Amino acid sequence: MKLFYYKTTTPSQNFGDELNPWLWPRLISDFDENKKDVFIGIGTVLNDQTPQWVNEAKNAIFFSTGVGYGRSFRLQKKPNWRIYCVRGPLSAKKLKLPAPLAITDGAALLKRYFDPIAVAERAYAVSYMPHFRHGSPQRFKTVCQRVGIHFIDPAGEVENVITQIAQSKVLISEAMHGAIVADTLRVPWIPVRTSPKILPFKWRDWCASVNLPYRGTIIRGAKPLSRRDYRYPLRPYLQGQASIVSLFDGVRMSDFSGPLVEGSVIRGAKNSEPTTKHISERTLDRLSVQLEKTTRKPSFLSDETHQESLVMRLEERLDVLKKDIRKGVFA
């Protein structure tokens, strides 16, 4: 069967999605380029767009996948969908699945490949990991350097990113899979939002699976959102993917895009020479203060016994899938 997952080209890759080709071939030996059977694992890819991705497959096999995004949230399970488990209870509810199929994100299976590092031996007091769609990662990398926080690139190689997370005493993360891996490796995490594009629904879905609340701290940017950006908090709210609180939080956000050092070419009076506009020290100071304050926010970490039970349930469902493959259920 063919392994399907979301692939981005801008940036070159995204840590959460790239966990798929790293993890699943280590657990399942049946992957090839045969599109008749498609395996969909880690990712928020269950939405109204899903049928067009897998409509040519005889069997679309979902394992720990999350519901979210899309242009419409009218989602119905298709006859060729074989769902072994989903990310959390919100995904199960949207698909009208039995409660036992709501387990947790498949990235929790990394627990079987990486051991937690003793707190005293960790290299970084605090690390920060942005969402891979962040408008200006270089800006936050610079801000992290000013505050003395380790910056983790979400477009980095999978094992390198995992190692950096494991070496952190606390992880501040916009990237949900940064938090998931941190929780798996017993690293306390603090969720943040800098953009209305970061979807609260998927966070709440996963957090519910590990019996934790989702309380994302907003970090404000340097300029007002564009008209187009204002649509991002509205659409999830109308689809039921965001609360009224998340809607207002999204509308109150400000933009991080734009130059950091190189500057943008702007023109003054007519026929004047173009000049370069740089971000001000005042703006960098304001961002630094916000990030430093975030380090003092309460962190989260799931109960270790509960986490182990979730991993065992994932393994049980994985065994069912493997047995179905051996029995020729998908033949």
PDB file of N, CA and C in Angstrom, residues 170-247:
ATOM      1  N   VAL A 170      11.952  22.748  28.952  1.00  0.00           N
ATOM      2  CA  VAL A 170      10.600  23.224  28.637  1.00  0.00           C
ATOM      3  C   VAL A 170      10.579  23.583  27.156  1.00  0.00           C
ATOM      4  N   LEU A 171       9.473  23.256  26.479  1.00  0.00           N
ATOM      5  CA  LEU A 171       9.315  23.629  25.073  1.00  0.00           C
ATOM      6  C   LEU A 171       8.126  24.570  24.933  1.00  0.00           C
ATOM      7  N   ILE A 172       8.376  25.764  24.373  1.00  0.00           N
ATOM      8  CA  ILE A 172       7.306  26.660  23.940  1.00  0.00           C
ATOM      9  C   ILE A 172       7.037  26.324  22.474  1.00  0.00           C
ATOM     10  N   SER A 173       5.793  26.040  22.125  1.00  0.00           N
ATOM     11  CA  SER A 173       5.560  25.530  20.772  1.00  0.00           C
ATOM     12  C   SER A 173       4.283  26.068  20.145  1.00  0.00           C
ATOM     13  N   GLU A 174       4.430  26.594  18.920  1.00  0.00           N
ATOM     14  CA  GLU A 174       3.284  26.848  18.044  1.00  0.00           C
ATOM     15  C   GLU A 174       2.920  25.570  17.300  1.00  0.00           C
ATOM     16  N   ALA A 175       3.932  24.744  17.040  1.00  0.00           N
ATOM     17  CA  ALA A 175       3.746  23.512  16.274  1.00  0.00           C
ATOM     18  C   ALA A 175       3.158  22.445  17.182  1.00  0.00           C
ATOM     19  N   MET A 176       1.961  21.941  16.826  1.00  0.00           N
ATOM     20  CA  MET A 176       1.313  20.953  17.687  1.00  0.00           C
ATOM     21  C   MET A 176       2.165  19.699  17.830  1.00  0.00           C
ATOM     22  N   HIS A 177       2.815  19.263  16.753  1.00  0.00           N
ATOM     23  CA  HIS A 177       3.615  18.041  16.864  1.00  0.00           C
ATOM     24  C   HIS A 177       4.907  18.277  17.639  1.00  0.00           C
ATOM     25  N   GLY A 178       5.307  19.519  17.779  1.00  0.00           N
ATOM     26  CA  GLY A 178       6.375  19.815  18.730  1.00  0.00           C
ATOM     27  C   GLY A 178       5.921  19.481  20.141  1.00  0.00           C
ATOM     28  N   ALA A 179       4.700  19.911  20.488  1.00  0.00           N
ATOM     29  CA  ALA A 179       4.145  19.632  21.813  1.00  0.00           C
ATOM     30  C   ALA A 179       3.886  18.147  22.007  1.00  0.00           C
ATOM     31  N   ILE A 180       3.402  17.464  20.971  1.00  0.00           N
ATOM     32  CA  ILE A 180       3.101  16.030  21.076  1.00  0.00           C
ATOM     33  C   ILE A 180       4.378  15.244  21.352  1.00  0.00           C
ATOM     34  N   VAL A 181       5.428  15.550  20.606  1.00  0.00           N
ATOM     35  CA  VAL A 181       6.697  14.843  20.820  1.00  0.00           C
ATOM     36  C   VAL A 181       7.273  15.203  22.181  1.00  0.00           C
ATOM     37  N   ALA A 182       7.166  16.474  22.575  1.00  0.00           N
ATOM     38  CA  ALA A 182       7.639  16.878  23.906  1.00  0.00           C
ATOM     39  C   ALA A 182       6.909  16.083  24.989  1.00  0.00           C
ATOM     40  N   ASP A 183       5.592  15.990  24.882  1.00  0.00           N
ATOM     41  CA  ASP A 183       4.818  15.257  25.879  1.00  0.00           C
ATOM     42  C   ASP A 183       5.226  13.785  25.903  1.00  0.00           C
ATOM     43  N   THR A 184       5.459  13.221  24.733  1.00  0.00           N
ATOM     44  CA  THR A 184       5.868  11.821  24.629  1.00  0.00           C
ATOM     45  C   THR A 184       7.204  11.582  25.314  1.00  0.00           C
ATOM     46  N   LEU A 185       8.124  12.545  25.195  1.00  0.00           N
ATOM     47  CA  LEU A 185       9.463  12.411  25.755  1.00  0.00           C
ATOM     48  C   LEU A 185       9.586  13.081  27.130  1.00  0.00           C
ATOM     49  N   ARG A 186       8.426  13.375  27.748  1.00  0.00           N
ATOM     50  CA  ARG A 186       8.355  13.890  29.117  1.00  0.00           C
ATOM     51  C   ARG A 186       9.010  15.263  29.273  1.00  0.00           C
ATOM     52  N   VAL A 187       8.793  16.096  28.244  1.00  0.00           N
ATOM     53  CA  VAL A 187       9.255  17.486  28.285  1.00  0.00           C
ATOM     54  C   VAL A 187       8.032  18.381  28.459  1.00  0.00           C
ATOM     55  N   PRO A 188       7.924  19.142  29.548  1.00  0.00           N
ATOM     56  CA  PRO A 188       6.788  20.053  29.714  1.00  0.00           C
ATOM     57  C   PRO A 188       6.720  21.051  28.556  1.00  0.00           C
ATOM     58  N   TRP A 189       5.499  21.414  28.147  1.00  0.00           N
ATOM     59  CA  TRP A 189       5.329  22.270  26.983  1.00  0.00           C
ATOM     60  C   TRP A 189       4.334  23.393  27.268  1.00  0.00           C
ATOM     61  N   ILE A 190       4.527  24.515  26.556  1.00  0.00           N
ATOM     62  CA  ILE A 190       3.663  25.688  26.668  1.00  0.00           C
ATOM     63  C   ILE A 190       3.173  26.025  25.266  1.00  0.00           C
ATOM     64  N   PRO A 191       1.863  25.946  25.001  1.00  0.00           N
ATOM     65  CA  PRO A 191       1.367  26.248  23.652  1.00  0.00           C
ATOM     66  C   PRO A 191       1.212  27.750  23.434  1.00  0.00           C
ATOM     67  N   VAL A 192       1.579  28.222  22.238  1.00  0.00           N
ATOM     68  CA  VAL A 192       1.410  29.639  21.885  1.00  0.00           C
ATOM     69  C   VAL A 192       0.762  29.744  20.507  1.00  0.00           C
ATOM     70  N   ARG A 193       0.155  30.905  20.261  1.00  0.00           N
ATOM     71  CA  ARG A 193      -0.411  31.228  18.945  1.00  0.00           C
ATOM     72  C   ARG A 193       0.106  32.592  18.524  1.00  0.00           C
ATOM     73  N   THR A 194       0.631  32.690  17.323  1.00  0.00           N
ATOM     74  CA  THR A 194       1.037  33.982  16.778  1.00  0.00           C
ATOM     75  C   THR A 194       0.245  34.317  15.528  1.00  0.00           C
ATOM     76  N   SER A 195      -0.616  33.385  15.089  1.00  0.00           N
ATOM     77  CA  SER A 195      -1.330  33.576  13.831  1.00  0.00           C
ATOM     78  C   SER A 195      -2.710  32.938  13.907  1.00  0.00           C
ATOM     79  N   PRO A 196      -3.733  33.576  13.292  1.00  0.00           N
ATOM     80  CA  PRO A 196      -5.059  32.953  13.238  1.00  0.00           C
ATOM     81  C   PRO A 196      -5.077  31.699  12.375  1.00  0.00           C
ATOM     82  N   LYS A 197      -3.996  31.435  11.638  1.00  0.00           N
ATOM     83  CA  LYS A 197      -3.914  30.219  10.819  1.00  0.00           C
ATOM     84  C   LYS A 197      -3.678  28.974  11.665  1.00  0.00           C
ATOM     85  N   ILE A 198      -3.259  29.164  12.910  1.00  0.00           N
ATOM     86  CA  ILE A 198      -3.045  28.016  13.796  1.00  0.00           C
ATOM     87  C   ILE A 198      -4.398  27.573  14.327  1.00  0.00           C
ATOM     88  N   LEU A 199      -4.786  26.343  14.025  1.00  0.00           N
ATOM     89  CA  LEU A 199      -6.146  25.860  14.244  1.00  0.00           C
ATOM     90  C   LEU A 199      -6.347  25.359  15.670  1.00  0.00           C
ATOM     91  N   PRO A 200      -7.222  26.015  16.462  1.00  0.00           N
ATOM     92  CA  PRO A 200      -7.451  25.551  17.836  1.00  0.00           C
ATOM     93  C   PRO A 200      -8.081  24.161  17.899  1.00  0.00           C
ATOM     94  N   PHE A 201      -8.913  23.816  16.910  1.00  0.00           N
ATOM     95  CA  PHE A 201      -9.647  22.542  16.956  1.00  0.00           C
ATOM     96  C   PHE A 201      -8.712  21.346  17.071  1.00  0.00           C
ATOM     97  N   LYS A 202      -7.656  21.332  16.261  1.00  0.00           N
ATOM     98  CA  LYS A 202      -6.771  20.159  16.283  1.00  0.00           C
ATOM     99  C   LYS A 202      -6.023  20.066  17.612  1.00  0.00           C
ATOM    100  N   TRP A 203      -5.669  21.235  18.161  1.00  0.00           N
ATOM    101  CA  TRP A 203      -5.021  21.246  19.482  1.00  0.00           C
ATOM    102  C   TRP A 203      -5.970  20.698  20.542  1.00  0.00           C
ATOM    103  N   ARG A 204      -7.221  21.157  20.532  1.00  0.00           N
ATOM    104  CA  ARG A 204      -8.181  20.701  21.545  1.00  0.00           C
ATOM    105  C   ARG A 204      -8.462  19.211  21.394  1.00  0.00           C
ATOM    106  N   ASP A 205      -8.467  18.729  20.159  1.00  0.00           N
ATOM    107  CA  ASP A 205      -8.697  17.308  19.890  1.00  0.00           C
ATOM    108  C   ASP A 205      -7.599  16.460  20.528  1.00  0.00           C
ATOM    109  N   TRP A 206      -6.337  16.846  20.250  1.00  0.00           N
ATOM    110  CA  TRP A 206      -5.227  16.076  20.831  1.00  0.00           C
ATOM    111  C   TRP A 206      -5.159  16.257  22.345  1.00  0.00           C
ATOM    112  N   CYS A 207      -5.304  17.482  22.831  1.00  0.00           N
ATOM    113  CA  CYS A 207      -5.237  17.726  24.278  1.00  0.00           C
ATOM    114  C   CYS A 207      -6.293  16.914  25.025  1.00  0.00           C
ATOM    115  N   ALA A 208      -7.493  16.797  24.444  1.00  0.00           N
ATOM    116  CA  ALA A 208      -8.540  15.997  25.077  1.00  0.00           C
ATOM    117  C   ALA A 208      -8.120  14.536  25.183  1.00  0.00           C
ATOM    118  N   SER A 209      -7.352  14.056  24.204  1.00  0.00           N
ATOM    119  CA  SER A 209      -6.923  12.653  24.232  1.00  0.00           C
ATOM    120  C   SER A 209      -5.953  12.378  25.375  1.00  0.00           C
ATOM    121  N   VAL A 210      -5.191  13.399  25.784  1.00  0.00           N
ATOM    122  CA  VAL A 210      -4.227  13.216  26.879  1.00  0.00           C
ATOM    123  C   VAL A 210      -4.718  13.844  28.187  1.00  0.00           C
ATOM    124  N   ASN A 211      -6.018  14.164  28.211  1.00  0.00           N
ATOM    125  CA  ASN A 211      -6.674  14.692  29.422  1.00  0.00           C
ATOM    126  C   ASN A 211      -6.074  16.009  29.909  1.00  0.00           C
ATOM    127  N   LEU A 212      -5.789  16.906  28.961  1.00  0.00           N
ATOM    128  CA  LEU A 212      -5.265  18.226  29.302  1.00  0.00           C
ATOM    129  C   LEU A 212      -6.083  19.305  28.599  1.00  0.00           C
ATOM    130  N   PRO A 213      -6.155  20.505  29.165  1.00  0.00           N
ATOM    131  CA  PRO A 213      -6.837  21.607  28.474  1.00  0.00           C
ATOM    132  C   PRO A 213      -5.915  22.226  27.439  1.00  0.00           C
ATOM    133  N   TYR A 214      -6.510  22.943  26.488  1.00  0.00           N
ATOM    134  CA  TYR A 214      -5.688  23.715  25.559  1.00  0.00           C
ATOM    135  C   TYR A 214      -5.832  25.197  25.902  1.00  0.00           C
ATOM    136  N   ARG A 215      -4.733  25.808  26.320  1.00  0.00           N
ATOM    137  CA  ARG A 215      -4.716  27.230  26.647  1.00  0.00           C
ATOM    138  C   ARG A 215      -3.530  27.875  25.935  1.00  0.00           C
ATOM    139  N   GLY A 216      -3.765  28.308  24.707  1.00  0.00           N
ATOM    140  CA  GLY A 216      -2.697  28.888  23.915  1.00  0.00           C
ATOM    141  C   GLY A 216      -2.459  30.350  24.263  1.00  0.00           C
ATOM    142  N   THR A 217      -1.226  30.704  24.555  1.00  0.00           N
ATOM    143  CA  THR A 217      -0.849  32.085  24.847  1.00  0.00           C
ATOM    144  C   THR A 217      -0.620  32.838  23.540  1.00  0.00           C
ATOM    145  N   ILE A 218      -1.220  34.014  23.399  1.00  0.00           N
ATOM    146  CA  ILE A 218      -1.055  34.805  22.174  1.00  0.00           C
ATOM    147  C   ILE A 218       0.207  35.663  22.279  1.00  0.00           C
ATOM    148  N   ILE A 219       1.024  35.613  21.231  1.00  0.00           N
ATOM    149  CA  ILE A 219       2.185  36.497  21.095  1.00  0.00           C
ATOM    150  C   ILE A 219       1.905  37.416  19.912  1.00  0.00           C
ATOM    151  N   ARG A 220       1.897  38.704  20.149  1.00  0.00           N
ATOM    152  CA  ARG A 220       1.479  39.651  19.122  1.00  0.00           C
ATOM    153  C   ARG A 220       2.651  40.087  18.246  1.00  0.00           C
ATOM    154  N   GLY A 221       2.334  40.330  16.964  1.00  0.00           N
ATOM    155  CA  GLY A 221       3.343  40.728  15.991  1.00  0.00           C
ATOM    156  C   GLY A 221       3.547  42.225  15.935  1.00  0.00           C
ATOM    157  N   ALA A 222       3.956  42.691  14.755  1.00  0.00           N
ATOM    158  CA  ALA A 222       4.403  44.075  14.640  1.00  0.00           C
ATOM    159  C   ALA A 222       3.468  44.971  13.837  1.00  0.00           C
ATOM    160  N   LYS A 223       2.502  44.390  13.108  1.00  0.00           N
ATOM    161  CA  LYS A 223       1.632  45.240  12.284  1.00  0.00           C
ATOM    162  C   LYS A 223       0.251  44.600  12.150  1.00  0.00           C
ATOM    163  N   PRO A 224      -0.774  45.377  11.763  1.00  0.00           N
ATOM    164  CA  PRO A 224      -2.135  44.837  11.664  1.00  0.00           C
ATOM    165  C   PRO A 224      -2.224  43.715  10.623  1.00  0.00           C
ATOM    166  N   LEU A 225      -3.182  42.817  10.851  1.00  0.00           N
ATOM    167  CA  LEU A 225      -3.437  41.749   9.879  1.00  0.00           C
ATOM    168  C   LEU A 225      -4.027  42.339   8.604  1.00  0.00           C
ATOM    169  N   SER A 226      -3.804  41.649   7.498  1.00  0.00           N
ATOM    170  CA  SER A 226      -4.431  42.048   6.235  1.00  0.00           C
ATOM    171  C   SER A 226      -5.900  41.613   6.238  1.00  0.00           C
ATOM    172  N   ARG A 227      -6.678  42.132   5.289  1.00  0.00           N
ATOM    173  CA  ARG A 227      -8.079  41.729   5.177  1.00  0.00           C
ATOM    174  C   ARG A 227      -8.201  40.232   4.960  1.00  0.00           C
ATOM    175  N   ARG A 228      -7.288  39.695   4.184  1.00  0.00           N
ATOM    176  CA  ARG A 228      -7.317  38.245   3.914  1.00  0.00           C
ATOM    177  C   ARG A 228      -7.072  37.453   5.205  1.00  0.00           C
ATOM    178  N   ASP A 229      -6.165  37.936   6.025  1.00  0.00           N
ATOM    179  CA  ASP A 229      -5.849  37.230   7.270  1.00  0.00           C
ATOM    180  C   ASP A 229      -7.048  37.183   8.216  1.00  0.00           C
ATOM    181  N   TYR A 230      -7.900  38.206   8.147  1.00  0.00           N
ATOM    182  CA  TYR A 230      -9.062  38.234   9.040  1.00  0.00           C
ATOM    183  C   TYR A 230     -10.037  37.098   8.744  1.00  0.00           C
ATOM    184  N   ARG A 231      -9.943  36.516   7.536  1.00  0.00           N
ATOM    185  CA  ARG A 231     -10.845  35.416   7.197  1.00  0.00           C
ATOM    186  C   ARG A 231     -10.475  34.128   7.937  1.00  0.00           C
ATOM    187  N   TYR A 232      -9.226  34.010   8.322  1.00  0.00           N
ATOM    188  CA  TYR A 232      -8.766  32.764   8.934  1.00  0.00           C
ATOM    189  C   TYR A 232      -9.468  32.445  10.254  1.00  0.00           C
ATOM    190  N   PRO A 233      -9.614  33.408  11.179  1.00  0.00           N
ATOM    191  CA  PRO A 233     -10.342  33.047  12.402  1.00  0.00           C
ATOM    192  C   PRO A 233     -11.839  32.874  12.176  1.00  0.00           C
ATOM    193  N   LEU A 234     -12.407  33.527  11.139  1.00  0.00           N
ATOM    194  CA  LEU A 234     -13.842  33.463  10.910  1.00  0.00           C
ATOM    195  C   LEU A 234     -14.274  32.109  10.361  1.00  0.00           C
ATOM    196  N   ARG A 235     -13.519  31.591   9.392  1.00  0.00           N
ATOM    197  CA  ARG A 235     -13.920  30.320   8.770  1.00  0.00           C
ATOM    198  C   ARG A 235     -13.967  29.165   9.772  1.00  0.00           C
ATOM    199  N   PRO A 236     -12.912  28.943  10.577  1.00  0.00           N
ATOM    200  CA  PRO A 236     -13.006  27.857  11.562  1.00  0.00           C
ATOM    201  C   PRO A 236     -14.159  28.031  12.545  1.00  0.00           C
ATOM    202  N   TYR A 237     -14.465  29.293  12.892  1.00  0.00           N
ATOM    203  CA  TYR A 237     -15.575  29.524  13.816  1.00  0.00           C
ATOM    204  C   TYR A 237     -16.899  29.109  13.184  1.00  0.00           C
ATOM    205  N   LEU A 238     -17.119  29.487  11.937  1.00  0.00           N
ATOM    206  CA  LEU A 238     -18.361  29.132  11.245  1.00  0.00           C
ATOM    207  C   LEU A 238     -18.463  27.628  11.005  1.00  0.00           C
ATOM    208  N   GLN A 239     -17.309  26.962  10.919  1.00  0.00           N
ATOM    209  CA  GLN A 239     -17.284  25.512  10.711  1.00  0.00           C
ATOM    210  C   GLN A 239     -17.375  24.731  12.018  1.00  0.00           C
ATOM    211  N   GLY A 240     -17.350  25.425  13.142  1.00  0.00           N
ATOM    212  CA  GLY A 240     -17.362  24.731  14.422  1.00  0.00           C
ATOM    213  C   GLY A 240     -15.997  24.248  14.866  1.00  0.00           C
ATOM    214  N   GLN A 241     -14.936  24.780  14.248  1.00  0.00           N
ATOM    215  CA  GLN A 241     -13.579  24.377  14.620  1.00  0.00           C
ATOM    216  C   GLN A 241     -12.930  25.352  15.600  1.00  0.00           C
ATOM    217  N   ALA A 242     -13.658  26.400  15.975  1.00  0.00           N
ATOM    218  CA  ALA A 242     -13.109  27.381  16.914  1.00  0.00           C
ATOM    219  C   ALA A 242     -14.245  27.933  17.763  1.00  0.00           C
ATOM    220  N   SER A 243     -13.928  28.289  18.980  1.00  0.00           N
ATOM    221  CA  SER A 243     -14.906  28.875  19.890  1.00  0.00           C
ATOM    222  C   SER A 243     -14.989  30.376  19.646  1.00  0.00           C
ATOM    223  N   ILE A 244     -15.946  31.030  20.305  1.00  0.00           N
ATOM    224  CA  ILE A 244     -16.053  32.479  20.199  1.00  0.00           C
ATOM    225  C   ILE A 244     -14.806  33.145  20.777  1.00  0.00           C
ATOM    226  N   VAL A 245     -14.205  32.525  21.792  1.00  0.00           N
ATOM    227  CA  VAL A 245     -12.968  33.062  22.376  1.00  0.00           C
ATOM    228  C   VAL A 245     -11.836  33.006  21.352  1.00  0.00           C
ATOM    229  N   SER A 246     -11.717  31.864  20.662  1.00  0.00           N
ATOM    230  CA  SER A 246     -10.668  31.729  19.638  1.00  0.00           C
ATOM    231  C   SER A 246     -10.893  32.691  18.485  1.00  0.00           C
ATOM    232  N   LEU A 247     -12.166  32.930  18.142  1.00  0.00           N
ATOM    233  CA  LEU A 247     -12.476  33.887  17.079  1.00  0.00           C
ATOM    234  C   LEU A 247     -11.966  35.269  17.447  1.00  0.00           C
TER     235      LEU A 247
END
